[in-house]
Tab-separated table of C-alpha atoms in Angstrom:
chain	number	residue	atom	x	y	z
A	1	MET	CA	0.000	0.000	0.000
A	2	PHE	CA	2.622	2.550	1.071
A	3	LYS	CA	5.639	3.264	-1.069
A	4	PHE	CA	8.132	2.611	1.758
A	5	PRO	CA	8.232	0.750	5.118
A	6	ILE	CA	6.243	2.278	7.957
A	7	ILE	CA	6.518	2.813	11.679
A	8	ASP	CA	3.202	4.010	13.081
A	9	SER	CA	4.162	6.254	15.984
A	10	HIS	CA	0.680	6.888	17.384
A	11	ILE	CA	-1.775	4.058	18.151
A	12	HIS	CA	-4.088	3.861	21.162
A	13	MET	CA	-4.845	0.616	22.954
A	14	TYR	CA	-7.581	0.125	25.522
A	15	THR	CA	-8.790	-3.480	25.507
A	16	GLU	CA	-7.516	-6.959	24.753
A	17	GLU	CA	-9.717	-6.987	21.643
A	18	ASP	CA	-8.092	-3.799	20.353
A	19	LEU	CA	-4.814	-5.577	19.765
A	20	ALA	CA	-6.263	-7.940	17.157
A	21	ALA	CA	-7.626	-4.973	15.177
A	22	ILE	CA	-4.304	-3.161	15.490
A	23	GLU	CA	-2.439	-6.257	14.312
A	24	ASN	CA	-4.716	-6.334	11.273
A	25	ALA	CA	-3.964	-2.699	10.448
A	26	ALA	CA	-0.238	-3.303	10.888
A	27	GLU	CA	-0.395	-6.249	8.492
A	28	LYS	CA	-2.390	-4.324	5.888
A	29	GLY	CA	-0.038	-1.347	6.128
A	30	ARG	CA	3.025	-3.612	6.130
A	31	TYR	CA	4.283	-1.866	9.258
A	32	ARG	CA	7.842	-2.590	10.285
A	33	ALA	CA	6.952	-1.569	13.858
A	34	TYR	CA	4.338	0.436	15.711
A	35	THR	CA	3.907	2.343	18.952
A	36	LEU	CA	1.106	1.662	21.409
A	37	LEU	CA	0.045	4.421	23.788
A	38	SER	CA	-1.341	3.671	27.210
A	39	SER	CA	-4.654	5.059	28.411
A	40	SER	CA	-3.675	4.971	32.097
A	41	PHE	CA	-4.098	8.744	32.489
A	42	MET	CA	-7.887	8.130	32.626
A	43	PRO	CA	-9.055	6.625	35.943
A	44	GLN	CA	-11.453	4.173	34.288
A	45	THR	CA	-8.670	2.802	32.089
A	46	ALA	CA	-5.934	2.959	34.703
A	47	PRO	CA	-4.722	-0.580	33.794
A	48	GLY	CA	-3.674	0.741	30.368
A	49	ASN	CA	0.039	0.506	31.131
A	50	LEU	CA	-0.423	-3.204	31.758
A	51	SER	CA	-2.223	-3.667	28.431
A	52	VAL	CA	0.686	-2.050	26.589
A	53	MET	CA	3.182	-4.102	28.569
A	54	TRP	CA	1.371	-7.275	27.483
A	55	ALA	CA	1.344	-6.198	23.827
A	56	LYS	CA	5.071	-5.424	23.950
A	57	MET	CA	5.758	-8.880	25.321
A	58	LYS	CA	3.501	-10.554	22.772
A	59	HIS	CA	5.222	-8.746	19.903
A	60	ALA	CA	8.724	-8.316	21.250
A	61	GLY	CA	10.903	-6.297	18.924
A	62	GLN	CA	7.979	-4.906	16.924
A	63	VAL	CA	5.973	-2.879	19.455
A	64	TYR	CA	7.181	0.267	21.153
A	65	GLY	CA	5.140	1.047	24.261
A	66	TYR	CA	4.548	4.398	25.938
A	67	ALA	CA	3.317	4.462	29.515
A	68	SER	CA	0.895	7.093	30.764
A	69	LEU	CA	1.039	8.831	34.124
A	70	HIS	CA	-1.475	8.186	36.867
A	71	ALA	CA	-2.795	11.439	38.320
A	72	GLU	CA	-6.039	13.005	39.412
A	73	LEU	CA	-7.728	14.871	36.580
A	74	HIS	CA	-8.299	17.889	38.810
A	75	GLY	CA	-5.844	20.162	40.555
A	76	LYS	CA	-2.082	19.990	40.758
A	77	PRO	CA	-0.226	16.710	40.172
A	78	ASN	CA	2.276	15.628	42.785
A	79	ALA	CA	5.775	16.342	41.498
A	80	GLU	CA	7.442	13.525	43.450
A	81	ASP	CA	4.858	11.015	42.262
A	82	LEU	CA	5.266	12.027	38.608
A	83	LEU	CA	9.037	11.691	38.842
A	84	ALA	CA	8.811	8.320	40.580
A	85	GLN	CA	6.460	7.052	37.892
A	86	VAL	CA	8.660	7.952	34.926
A	87	LYS	CA	11.654	6.391	36.648
A	88	LEU	CA	9.705	3.200	37.255
A	89	TYR	CA	8.315	2.984	33.726
A	90	HIS	CA	11.773	3.477	32.272
A	91	LYS	CA	13.106	0.694	34.488
A	92	MET	CA	10.226	-1.603	33.504
A	93	GLY	CA	11.101	-1.285	29.824
A	94	PHE	CA	8.612	1.219	28.451
A	95	ASP	CA	10.007	3.093	25.477
A	96	GLY	CA	8.514	6.489	26.243
A	97	ILE	CA	5.825	8.486	28.011
A	98	LYS	CA	2.438	9.496	26.596
A	99	MET	CA	0.939	12.717	27.982
A	100	ILE	CA	-2.425	14.271	27.213
A	101	ASP	CA	-2.285	17.086	29.761
A	102	GLY	CA	-2.553	19.656	26.948
A	103	LYS	CA	-5.934	18.400	25.737
A	104	PRO	CA	-8.160	21.404	26.521
A	105	SER	CA	-10.802	19.263	28.231
A	106	ILE	CA	-8.066	17.918	30.543
A	107	ARG	CA	-6.125	21.158	30.959
A	108	LYS	CA	-9.167	23.150	32.134
A	109	ASP	CA	-9.170	21.438	35.530
A	110	ARG	CA	-5.395	21.283	35.932
A	111	VAL	CA	-2.545	23.707	36.532
A	112	PRO	CA	-0.676	25.310	33.587
A	113	LEU	CA	1.334	22.871	31.498
A	114	ASP	CA	4.603	24.583	32.419
A	115	ASP	CA	3.855	24.624	36.149
A	116	PRO	CA	6.908	23.831	38.314
A	117	CYS	CA	5.270	20.606	39.522
A	118	TYR	CA	6.214	19.055	36.179
A	119	ASP	CA	9.846	20.204	36.217
A	120	PRO	CA	11.494	17.300	38.093
A	121	MET	CA	9.839	14.804	35.751
A	122	PHE	CA	10.739	16.740	32.600
A	123	THR	CA	14.299	17.220	33.830
A	124	TYR	CA	14.691	13.456	34.280
A	125	LEU	CA	13.149	12.759	30.872
A	126	GLU	CA	15.388	15.376	29.257
A	127	GLU	CA	18.578	14.124	30.916
A	128	ASN	CA	17.836	10.523	29.922
A	129	GLN	CA	16.457	11.372	26.478
A	130	ILE	CA	13.291	9.372	27.117
A	131	PRO	CA	10.803	10.192	24.349
A	132	VAL	CA	7.574	11.989	25.235
A	133	LEU	CA	4.514	12.024	22.988
A	134	TYR	CA	2.412	14.997	24.048
A	135	HIS	CA	-1.092	15.974	23.012
A	136	SER	CA	-1.409	19.740	23.178
A	137	ASN	CA	-4.426	21.711	22.001
A	138	ASP	CA	-7.239	20.989	19.570
A	139	PRO	CA	-8.498	22.669	16.385
A	140	ILE	CA	-9.548	26.298	16.881
A	141	GLU	CA	-13.046	25.374	15.641
A	142	PHE	CA	-13.644	23.523	18.901
A	143	TRP	CA	-14.018	26.900	20.647
A	144	ASN	CA	-16.664	28.080	18.153
A	145	ILE	CA	-20.205	26.667	18.194
A	146	ASP	CA	-20.742	27.756	14.587
A	147	LEU	CA	-17.619	26.028	13.241
A	148	ILE	CA	-17.109	22.893	15.337
A	149	PRO	CA	-17.670	19.711	13.290
A	150	ASP	CA	-20.679	17.599	14.182
A	151	TRP	CA	-18.609	14.632	15.372
A	152	ALA	CA	-16.893	16.779	18.047
A	153	ARG	CA	-19.836	18.923	19.137
A	154	GLU	CA	-21.019	16.824	22.072
A	155	ALA	CA	-17.640	16.083	23.643
A	156	PHE	CA	-15.370	18.944	22.608
A	157	LEU	CA	-17.267	22.215	22.359
A	158	TYR	CA	-15.182	24.429	24.630
A	159	GLY	CA	-16.586	27.318	26.628
A	160	LYS	CA	-15.068	30.205	28.531
A	161	ASP	CA	-14.002	27.861	31.348
A	162	VAL	CA	-11.470	26.218	29.016
A	163	PRO	CA	-8.098	27.890	28.359
A	164	SER	CA	-7.794	29.304	24.856
A	165	LYS	CA	-5.837	27.619	22.100
A	166	ASP	CA	-3.303	30.434	22.268
A	167	GLN	CA	-2.832	30.038	26.022
A	168	ILE	CA	-2.263	26.285	25.746
A	169	THR	CA	0.252	26.907	22.956
A	170	ARG	CA	2.155	29.382	25.147
A	171	GLU	CA	2.213	26.965	28.068
A	172	THR	CA	3.521	24.167	25.858
A	173	VAL	CA	6.280	26.377	24.519
A	174	GLY	CA	6.976	27.222	28.171
A	175	ILE	CA	7.900	23.570	28.753
A	176	LEU	CA	10.452	23.773	25.939
A	177	LYS	CA	11.936	27.006	27.264
A	178	LYS	CA	12.667	25.303	30.577
A	179	HIS	CA	13.686	21.949	29.044
A	180	PRO	CA	15.184	22.805	25.635
A	181	GLY	CA	16.750	19.394	25.115
A	182	LEU	CA	13.582	17.412	25.861
A	183	ASN	CA	12.892	14.631	23.338
A	184	ILE	CA	9.275	15.608	22.737
A	185	THR	CA	6.858	14.937	19.919
A	186	ILE	CA	3.749	17.111	19.795
A	187	ALA	CA	0.845	15.236	18.219
A	188	HIS	CA	-1.219	16.435	15.258
A	189	LEU	CA	1.370	18.978	14.046
A	190	PHE	CA	0.616	20.910	17.263
A	191	PHE	CA	-2.473	22.184	15.369
A	192	LEU	CA	-0.251	24.977	14.012
A	193	PRO	CA	-1.451	24.865	10.379
A	194	ASN	CA	-4.950	25.110	11.851
A	195	THR	CA	-4.279	28.729	12.867
A	196	GLY	CA	-1.659	29.481	10.225
A	197	GLU	CA	1.193	29.677	12.740
A	198	TYR	CA	3.916	29.032	10.188
A	199	GLU	CA	6.513	31.252	11.853
A	200	LEU	CA	6.106	29.506	15.203
A	201	ALA	CA	6.291	26.114	13.481
A	202	CYS	CA	9.660	27.144	11.997
A	203	GLU	CA	10.926	28.718	15.222
A	204	LEU	CA	10.299	25.558	17.232
A	205	MET	CA	12.231	23.445	14.758
A	206	GLU	CA	15.155	25.863	14.647
A	207	LYS	CA	15.372	26.511	18.377
A	208	TYR	CA	14.798	23.079	19.943
A	209	PRO	CA	16.895	20.242	18.481
A	210	ASN	CA	14.809	17.417	19.941
A	211	PHE	CA	11.409	18.883	19.082
A	212	PHE	CA	9.280	16.735	16.762
A	213	MET	CA	5.690	16.682	15.546
A	214	ASP	CA	3.593	13.803	14.282
A	215	PHE	CA	1.383	13.814	11.209
A	216	THR	CA	-1.427	11.979	12.975
A	217	PRO	CA	-4.834	13.140	11.741
A	218	GLY	CA	-6.836	15.473	12.659
A	219	TRP	CA	-7.734	15.359	9.001
A	220	GLU	CA	-8.275	19.113	9.135
A	221	MET	CA	-4.488	19.604	8.877
A	222	PHE	CA	-4.534	18.545	5.212
A	223	GLY	CA	-7.085	21.253	4.489
A	224	ASP	CA	-5.439	23.827	6.741
A	225	MET	CA	-2.098	23.477	4.955
A	226	HIS	CA	-3.815	23.950	1.614
A	227	ARG	CA	-4.535	27.585	2.494
A	228	CYS	CA	-0.839	28.175	1.741
A	229	PRO	CA	0.018	24.926	-0.016
A	230	GLU	CA	3.515	25.627	-1.293
A	231	LYS	CA	4.678	27.171	1.970
A	232	TRP	CA	3.527	24.258	4.099
A	233	ARG	CA	4.640	21.622	1.598
A	234	ASN	CA	8.116	23.158	1.576
A	235	TYR	CA	8.022	23.176	5.372
A	236	VAL	CA	7.258	19.452	5.453
A	237	ILE	CA	10.115	18.738	3.061
A	238	LYS	CA	12.593	20.953	4.929
A	239	TYR	CA	11.812	19.524	8.358
A	240	SER	CA	10.928	15.960	7.384
A	241	GLU	CA	13.632	14.634	9.718
A	242	ARG	CA	11.524	16.027	12.573
A	243	LEU	CA	8.107	14.773	11.409
A	244	THR	CA	6.623	11.309	11.888
A	245	TYR	CA	3.763	9.208	10.574
A	246	GLY	CA	0.902	8.185	12.866
A	247	THR	CA	-2.716	7.133	12.538
A	248	ASP	CA	-4.385	7.609	15.955
A	249	ILE	CA	-6.176	4.306	15.407
A	250	ASN	CA	-7.639	2.856	18.567
A	251	GLY	CA	-9.112	-0.523	18.066
A	252	VAL	CA	-12.061	-2.229	16.431
A	253	GLY	CA	-13.658	-0.457	13.487
A	254	THR	CA	-11.306	2.523	13.179
A	255	ASN	CA	-8.186	1.001	11.737
A	256	VAL	CA	-7.653	-0.070	8.166
A	257	GLU	CA	-9.957	2.668	6.848
A	258	ARG	CA	-7.363	5.323	7.711
A	259	LEU	CA	-4.489	3.803	5.789
A	260	SER	CA	-5.608	4.425	2.214
A	261	PRO	CA	-6.453	8.137	2.604
A	262	LEU	CA	-3.197	8.757	4.464
A	263	GLN	CA	-1.210	7.070	1.707
A	264	LYS	CA	-2.949	9.226	-0.904
A	265	LEU	CA	-2.442	12.423	1.066
A	266	PHE	CA	1.287	11.815	1.459
A	267	GLU	CA	2.064	10.305	-1.927
A	268	THR	CA	-0.362	11.904	-4.426
A	269	GLU	CA	-1.989	15.230	-5.299
A	270	GLU	CA	-5.491	13.825	-4.902
A	271	GLU	CA	-8.277	15.786	-3.281
A	272	LEU	CA	-10.490	13.646	-1.091
A	273	THR	CA	-13.149	13.960	1.554
A	274	VAL	CA	-12.562	12.217	4.871
A	275	GLY	CA	-15.516	12.532	7.213
A	276	GLU	CA	-16.413	16.234	7.294
A	277	TYR	CA	-13.039	17.379	5.959
A	278	ARG	CA	-11.820	18.221	2.472
A	279	CYS	CA	-8.204	17.104	2.255
A	280	TYR	CA	-5.460	17.803	-0.275
A	281	GLY	CA	-2.527	15.557	-1.123
A	282	LEU	CA	1.050	16.757	-0.644
A	283	LYS	CA	2.758	14.472	-3.184
A	284	LEU	CA	5.998	14.266	-1.223
A	285	ASP	CA	9.319	13.177	-2.701
A	286	ASP	CA	10.908	9.849	-1.781
A	287	ALA	CA	13.443	11.221	0.717
A	288	THR	CA	10.715	13.092	2.586
A	289	LEU	CA	8.438	10.065	2.624
A	290	LYS	CA	11.197	7.835	4.008
A	291	ASN	CA	11.811	10.269	6.847
A	292	ILE	CA	8.162	10.655	7.800
A	293	TYR	CA	7.294	6.994	7.387
A	294	LEU	CA	10.197	5.500	9.342
A	295	ASP	CA	13.564	7.209	9.655
A	296	THR	CA	12.637	10.162	11.886
A	297	TYR	CA	11.096	7.885	14.468
A	298	ARG	CA	13.594	5.049	14.292
A	299	TYR	CA	16.805	7.080	14.129
A	300	ARG	CA	15.976	10.433	15.706
A	301	ILE	CA	13.302	9.778	18.343
A	302	GLN	CA	13.990	6.194	19.473
A	303	LYS	CA	17.470	5.363	18.108
A	304	LYS	CA	17.075	1.732	19.149
A	305	GLU	CA	14.804	-1.287	18.921
A	306	PRO	CA	11.861	-1.643	21.358
A	307	LEU	CA	13.049	-2.340	24.889
A	308	PRO	CA	12.386	-5.724	26.522
A	309	MET	CA	9.971	-5.618	29.431
A	310	ASN	CA	11.359	-6.141	32.915
A	311	MET	CA	9.067	-8.156	35.206
A	312	GLU	CA	10.931	-7.326	38.413
A	313	ASP	CA	8.586	-4.541	39.517
A	314	LEU	CA	5.341	-5.947	38.116
A	315	ASN	CA	3.835	-7.085	41.418
A	316	SER	CA	4.684	-3.902	43.288
A	317	TYR	CA	3.317	-1.807	40.432
A	318	VAL	CA	0.052	-3.787	40.410
A	319	ASP	CA	-0.274	-3.369	44.176
A	320	ALA	CA	0.204	0.392	43.830
A	321	LEU	CA	-2.226	0.497	40.918
A	322	GLU	CA	-4.892	-1.275	42.971
A	323	LYS	CA	-4.537	1.412	45.636
A	324	ARG	CA	-4.906	4.152	43.049
A	325	ILE	CA	-8.041	2.568	41.599
A	326	SER	CA	-9.520	2.206	45.088
A	327	VAL	CA	-9.568	5.984	45.617
A	328	TYR	CA	-10.556	7.152	42.113
A	329	LYS	CA	-13.998	8.736	42.025
A	330	ASP	CA	-16.819	8.229	39.554
A	331	ILE	CA	-15.527	5.067	37.916
A	332	ASP	CA	-16.657	1.465	37.675
A	333	ARG	CA	-14.080	0.264	40.180
A	334	SER	CA	-14.892	-3.422	39.832
A	335	ARG	CA	-14.367	-3.274	36.072
A	336	ALA	CA	-11.078	-1.395	36.433
A	337	LEU	CA	-9.817	-3.961	38.941
A	338	SER	CA	-10.985	-6.800	36.723
A	339	ASP	CA	-9.094	-5.326	33.768
A	340	MET	CA	-6.015	-4.927	35.937
A	341	ARG	CA	-6.045	-8.582	36.989
A	342	LYS	CA	-6.773	-9.768	33.431
A	343	PHE	CA	-3.788	-7.959	31.966
A	344	LYS	CA	-1.533	-9.061	34.782
A	345	ASN	CA	-2.483	-12.668	34.005
A	346	LEU	CA	-1.903	-12.118	30.294
A	347	ILE	CA	1.529	-10.691	31.068
A	348	MET	CA	2.375	-13.720	33.194
A	349	GLU	CA	1.240	-16.054	30.415
A	350	ALA	CA	3.326	-14.151	27.861
A	351	ALA	CA	6.361	-14.381	30.118
A	352	GLU	CA	5.941	-18.157	30.424
A	353	GLY	CA	5.367	-18.800	26.756
């Protein structure tokens, strides 16, 4: 399907069943490797780190796994706890950290993204060059009732209680100012084409050597760039060693369908409609495609094969996770605990076989 080998840098996994659908997409796309992102930042899916650990063990050498941080969705995270978590996940064999603190619906009940409570964790990640995949912001239409797409209206129509897109951008850049060497990938091109922030997009690439962005749809980006098509296409070519391919697929029913339009948008000049969005192909040259599809991720972000999982701290982590689940509010606690035990058992079976 694709012209060159692929590493998908952005796949979500929630359930045991999701993995079979993801495997199918990886086979259809002829992926060389792919990265699974934990959902543990959400209380109901707190066992997500265990699900990713199991998938990494089942597909050793092919699956990169990013752990998510456990924290209350309101207020100020505990700095010592965040630091302890990233140290533990690194020791356990996770390949990176997935953060969604910059999602406006999450950020509205939390402290600023560049608050000092995050500094010890980011310092450790920066010093050890542990990759971070960070979701920051959403399309500007999500703050406008007249422009928000129908699919997002119920969940993501943001009011005055939600920080503005510009504020979240400034806070994210604030992280980089304090941690300029951080190995960080901002998802969805940081939604910069969405507001025509070409100069900032260039500045970030020039100023921060380990700053990356992924091309994961939001399909709107392929329409947003078409407002100034040559400028953005030249940007993609110039900075292709800092851009990566991703799909944002997340399980049953949302997988293979994304591959064909992405291939067309990268490799052809076709115009196509995806959902509510009119998209325009970039027709990228071979060197650019190779960078985005594989080389940026494999040789700039990761620089090594997926790490083996270390079982040494599994039991203590599960014990701590059970305590976290026991105090989370407004969740189906029995289901979360059941998922935790299921994935622990799957991990044990994978280790034996």
